[in-house]
Amino acid sequence: MNVGVLALQGDFREHISALGDCGVTGKLVKTAADIAAIDALIIPGGESTTISKLAKAFGLFDLISKRISEGMPTYGSCAGMILVAKTILDPASDQDTFGGIDMEVRRNAFGRQTESFEVDLDFKTISGAPIRGVFIRAPWVESHGSQVEILSSVEISGVQHPVAVRQGSVLATAFHPELTGDNRVHRYFLEDVCKK
Ligand code: GLN
């Protein structure tokens, strides 16, 4: 299986390295030919407005959107979660998403860069020690359709906000497992989401 990492902007190198820890050589995806050659895609953290603008400028936007809608296994972290959402609550002007998960996300939901934080998370499909969630200007899922499975949430003032979700072949986390050296979320993507 050829697993690509969208390499327009953001922390794509960290995802390549997390894949490497799982024994998979990830491919950097920058062109239409790269998209045609992959079986699964990771959309990294970074800045979703920039990634969507560059994807449009390089003629990749519709190709990625089409592959995701056809069932290509896809994992988006943070900015990547925003890009696989059906709708963004507070988009930058002309910001579009690739789609993939029937959810509405709120960008920068936890606050600004200075309010970035880390917390231990229960992750439904991953047993053992909690998953360390690194949240950097992270989104949360504000609402979602009935097909969306919630894998992890963060409680703020008594309200649960989903921060890891899956719909069929598309997985998204508001946090960055690629920054922690713990590759269990990547393994879950490779061994479960990609195999379905
Ligand atoms: N807030 C960023 C956005 O809107 C995401 C931040 C991140 O990926 N760490 O894209």
Tab-separated table of C-alpha atoms and ligand atoms in Angstrom:
chain	number	residue	atom	x	y	z
A	1	MET	CA	0.000	0.000	0.000
A	2	ASN	CA	1.341	3.456	-0.952
A	3	VAL	CA	0.642	5.951	1.813
A	4	GLY	CA	1.085	9.596	0.877
A	5	VAL	CA	1.428	12.660	3.092
A	6	LEU	CA	0.172	15.928	1.616
A	7	ALA	CA	3.330	18.055	1.558
A	8	LEU	CA	2.175	21.566	0.671
A	9	GLN	CA	2.578	23.121	4.139
A	10	GLY	CA	2.625	21.987	7.753
A	11	ASP	CA	4.248	19.153	9.696
A	12	PHE	CA	4.313	16.561	6.908
A	13	ARG	CA	7.876	15.466	7.794
A	14	GLU	CA	6.726	14.418	11.277
A	15	HIS	CA	3.981	12.248	9.715
A	16	ILE	CA	6.531	10.655	7.360
A	17	SER	CA	8.645	9.861	10.389
A	18	ALA	CA	5.663	8.436	12.354
A	19	LEU	CA	4.855	6.213	9.344
A	20	GLY	CA	8.501	5.147	9.264
A	21	ASP	CA	8.206	4.066	12.916
A	22	CYS	CA	5.304	1.840	11.773
A	23	GLY	CA	7.485	0.311	9.044
A	24	VAL	CA	5.846	2.244	6.191
A	25	THR	CA	7.730	4.497	3.778
A	26	GLY	CA	5.401	7.467	3.305
A	27	LYS	CA	5.487	9.381	0.030
A	28	LEU	CA	5.439	13.175	-0.127
A	29	VAL	CA	2.407	14.268	-2.174
A	30	LYS	CA	2.835	17.506	-4.124
A	31	THR	CA	1.539	16.848	-7.647
A	32	ALA	CA	-1.418	15.315	-9.481
A	33	ALA	CA	0.825	12.378	-10.440
A	34	ASP	CA	1.632	11.816	-6.757
A	35	ILE	CA	-2.095	11.684	-5.944
A	36	ALA	CA	-2.714	9.140	-8.685
A	37	ALA	CA	0.029	6.929	-7.234
A	38	ILE	CA	-1.217	6.649	-3.633
A	39	ASP	CA	-3.695	4.324	-1.930
A	40	ALA	CA	-4.088	6.344	1.288
A	41	LEU	CA	-3.417	9.927	2.342
A	42	ILE	CA	-2.439	11.813	5.502
A	43	ILE	CA	-3.238	15.520	5.671
A	44	PRO	CA	-0.905	17.118	8.224
A	45	GLY	CA	-1.291	19.814	10.828
A	46	GLY	CA	-0.391	23.309	9.778
A	47	GLU	CA	-2.655	26.036	8.524
A	48	SER	CA	-5.803	24.799	6.807
A	49	THR	CA	-6.361	28.057	4.913
A	50	THR	CA	-2.863	27.863	3.411
A	51	ILE	CA	-3.117	24.153	2.591
A	52	SER	CA	-6.453	24.614	0.803
A	53	LYS	CA	-5.176	27.669	-1.106
A	54	LEU	CA	-2.034	25.840	-2.244
A	55	ALA	CA	-4.029	22.717	-3.172
A	56	LYS	CA	-6.188	24.897	-5.422
A	57	ALA	CA	-3.209	26.785	-6.880
A	58	PHE	CA	-1.465	23.493	-7.775
A	59	GLY	CA	-4.637	21.931	-9.225
A	60	LEU	CA	-4.818	19.244	-6.522
A	61	PHE	CA	-7.933	20.318	-4.654
A	62	ASP	CA	-10.592	18.572	-6.760
A	63	LEU	CA	-8.412	15.487	-7.269
A	64	ILE	CA	-8.000	14.993	-3.508
A	65	SER	CA	-11.665	15.665	-2.866
A	66	LYS	CA	-12.657	13.096	-5.499
A	67	ARG	CA	-10.300	10.399	-4.187
A	68	ILE	CA	-11.630	10.884	-0.638
A	69	SER	CA	-15.245	10.684	-1.831
A	70	GLU	CA	-14.363	7.468	-3.699
A	71	GLY	CA	-13.195	5.911	-0.428
A	72	MET	CA	-9.440	6.480	-0.308
A	73	PRO	CA	-8.409	5.977	3.349
A	74	THR	CA	-7.510	9.410	4.698
A	75	TYR	CA	-6.269	10.711	8.045
A	76	GLY	CA	-6.243	14.411	8.902
A	77	SER	CA	-4.581	15.849	12.021
A	78	CYS	CA	-5.549	19.323	13.262
A	79	ALA	CA	-5.550	21.460	10.077
A	80	GLY	CA	-6.111	18.096	8.362
A	81	MET	CA	-9.218	17.531	10.519
A	82	ILE	CA	-10.573	20.893	9.327
A	83	LEU	CA	-9.872	19.945	5.710
A	84	VAL	CA	-11.831	16.664	5.872
A	85	ALA	CA	-14.847	18.303	7.540
A	86	LYS	CA	-18.009	18.866	5.552
A	87	THR	CA	-18.310	22.399	6.929
A	88	ILE	CA	-16.241	24.926	8.863
A	89	LEU	CA	-18.138	27.129	11.296
A	90	ASP	CA	-15.845	30.137	11.022
A	91	PRO	CA	-13.938	29.727	7.758
A	92	ALA	CA	-11.459	32.230	6.427
A	93	SER	CA	-12.953	33.866	3.335
A	94	ASP	CA	-13.146	31.454	0.365
A	95	GLN	CA	-11.870	28.543	2.498
A	96	ASP	CA	-13.124	25.215	1.164
A	97	THR	CA	-12.673	21.706	2.495
A	98	PHE	CA	-12.028	18.387	0.744
A	99	GLY	CA	-14.842	16.813	2.753
A	100	GLY	CA	-14.987	13.197	3.929
A	101	ILE	CA	-16.595	13.383	7.374
A	102	ASP	CA	-20.144	14.618	7.927
A	103	MET	CA	-19.219	17.122	10.619
A	104	GLU	CA	-19.045	20.786	11.361
A	105	VAL	CA	-15.757	21.912	12.965
A	106	ARG	CA	-14.885	25.065	14.833
A	107	ARG	CA	-11.408	26.360	13.985
A	108	ASN	CA	-9.166	27.541	16.851
A	109	ALA	CA	-11.923	26.293	19.180
A	110	PHE	CA	-9.666	25.998	22.233
A	111	GLY	CA	-8.252	29.497	21.802
A	112	ARG	CA	-5.111	31.074	20.421
A	113	GLN	CA	-1.557	29.767	20.079
A	114	THR	CA	-0.757	30.748	23.693
A	115	GLU	CA	-3.651	28.588	24.885
A	116	SER	CA	-2.157	25.484	23.303
A	117	PHE	CA	-2.119	22.574	25.746
A	118	GLU	CA	-1.463	18.875	26.269
A	119	VAL	CA	-3.761	16.362	27.920
A	120	ASP	CA	-4.038	12.574	28.309
A	121	LEU	CA	-6.929	11.173	26.281
A	122	ASP	CA	-8.948	7.984	26.260
A	123	PHE	CA	-9.110	6.806	22.659
A	124	LYS	CA	-11.924	4.318	22.054
A	125	THR	CA	-10.145	1.973	19.674
A	126	ILE	CA	-6.679	2.092	21.278
A	127	SER	CA	-6.056	0.180	24.493
A	128	GLY	CA	-3.252	0.597	27.004
A	129	ALA	CA	-1.851	3.888	28.228
A	130	PRO	CA	-3.777	7.064	27.373
A	131	ILE	CA	-2.905	8.920	24.185
A	132	ARG	CA	-1.115	12.200	24.815
A	133	GLY	CA	-3.079	14.897	22.990
A	134	VAL	CA	-1.045	17.889	21.820
A	135	PHE	CA	-3.453	20.691	20.910
A	136	ILE	CA	-2.053	23.667	18.969
A	137	ARG	CA	-4.732	26.170	17.922
A	138	ALA	CA	-6.842	23.067	17.509
A	139	PRO	CA	-10.368	22.679	16.183
A	140	TRP	CA	-13.126	20.646	17.797
A	141	VAL	CA	-16.155	18.952	16.300
A	142	GLU	CA	-19.188	21.119	16.938
A	143	SER	CA	-21.801	18.794	15.414
A	144	HIS	CA	-21.827	15.647	13.316
A	145	GLY	CA	-24.025	13.206	11.451
A	146	SER	CA	-25.113	9.809	12.766
A	147	GLN	CA	-22.469	7.945	10.708
A	148	VAL	CA	-19.646	9.628	12.574
A	149	GLU	CA	-17.996	7.606	15.337
A	150	ILE	CA	-16.507	9.599	18.212
A	151	LEU	CA	-13.195	8.087	19.304
A	152	SER	CA	-12.074	10.683	21.823
A	153	SER	CA	-13.371	13.870	23.461
A	154	VAL	CA	-12.153	16.670	25.695
A	155	GLU	CA	-14.380	18.040	28.423
A	156	ILE	CA	-14.507	21.832	28.824
A	157	SER	CA	-16.817	23.310	31.478
A	158	GLY	CA	-18.838	20.107	31.640
A	159	VAL	CA	-19.318	19.834	27.874
A	160	GLN	CA	-17.740	17.013	25.855
A	161	HIS	CA	-16.118	18.164	22.609
A	162	PRO	CA	-15.135	15.412	20.149
A	163	VAL	CA	-11.467	15.609	19.162
A	164	ALA	CA	-11.017	12.285	17.331
A	165	VAL	CA	-13.611	10.963	14.914
A	166	ARG	CA	-13.987	8.456	12.137
A	167	GLN	CA	-16.477	7.989	9.334
A	168	GLY	CA	-15.739	4.838	7.338
A	169	SER	CA	-12.379	5.287	5.635
A	170	VAL	CA	-11.724	8.788	6.990
A	171	LEU	CA	-10.099	9.450	10.378
A	172	ALA	CA	-9.473	12.858	11.949
A	173	THR	CA	-7.853	14.089	15.168
A	174	ALA	CA	-7.807	17.664	16.459
A	175	PHE	CA	-4.460	16.879	18.102
A	176	HIS	CA	-1.023	15.908	16.774
A	177	PRO	CA	0.094	12.323	17.519
A	178	GLU	CA	2.888	12.875	14.986
A	179	LEU	CA	4.614	15.145	17.527
A	180	THR	CA	4.704	12.726	20.441
A	181	GLY	CA	6.719	9.722	19.264
A	182	ASP	CA	3.719	7.494	20.131
A	183	ASN	CA	2.706	5.923	16.820
A	184	ARG	CA	-0.473	4.106	17.988
A	185	VAL	CA	-2.859	6.464	16.172
A	186	HIS	CA	-0.873	6.010	12.948
A	187	ARG	CA	-0.942	2.237	13.508
A	188	TYR	CA	-4.713	2.367	14.021
A	189	PHE	CA	-5.005	4.268	10.732
A	190	LEU	CA	-2.790	1.794	8.860
A	191	GLU	CA	-4.057	-1.412	10.426
A	192	ASP	CA	-7.753	-0.662	10.808
A	193	VAL	CA	-8.982	2.366	8.820
A	194	CYS	CA	-6.911	1.451	5.735
A	195	LYS	CA	-7.846	-2.259	5.862
A	196	LYS	CA	-11.606	-1.827	6.027
B	1	GLN	N1	-5.699	26.597	13.490
B	1	GLN	C1	-5.106	25.956	12.366
B	1	GLN	C2	-6.031	26.019	11.150
B	1	GLN	O1	-7.034	26.650	11.172
B	1	GLN	C3	-4.755	24.514	12.658
B	1	GLN	C4	-3.596	24.432	13.613
B	1	GLN	C5	-2.799	23.163	13.541
B	1	GLN	O2	-2.848	22.399	12.571
B	1	GLN	N2	-1.974	22.970	14.554
B	1	GLN	O3	-5.716	25.417	10.173
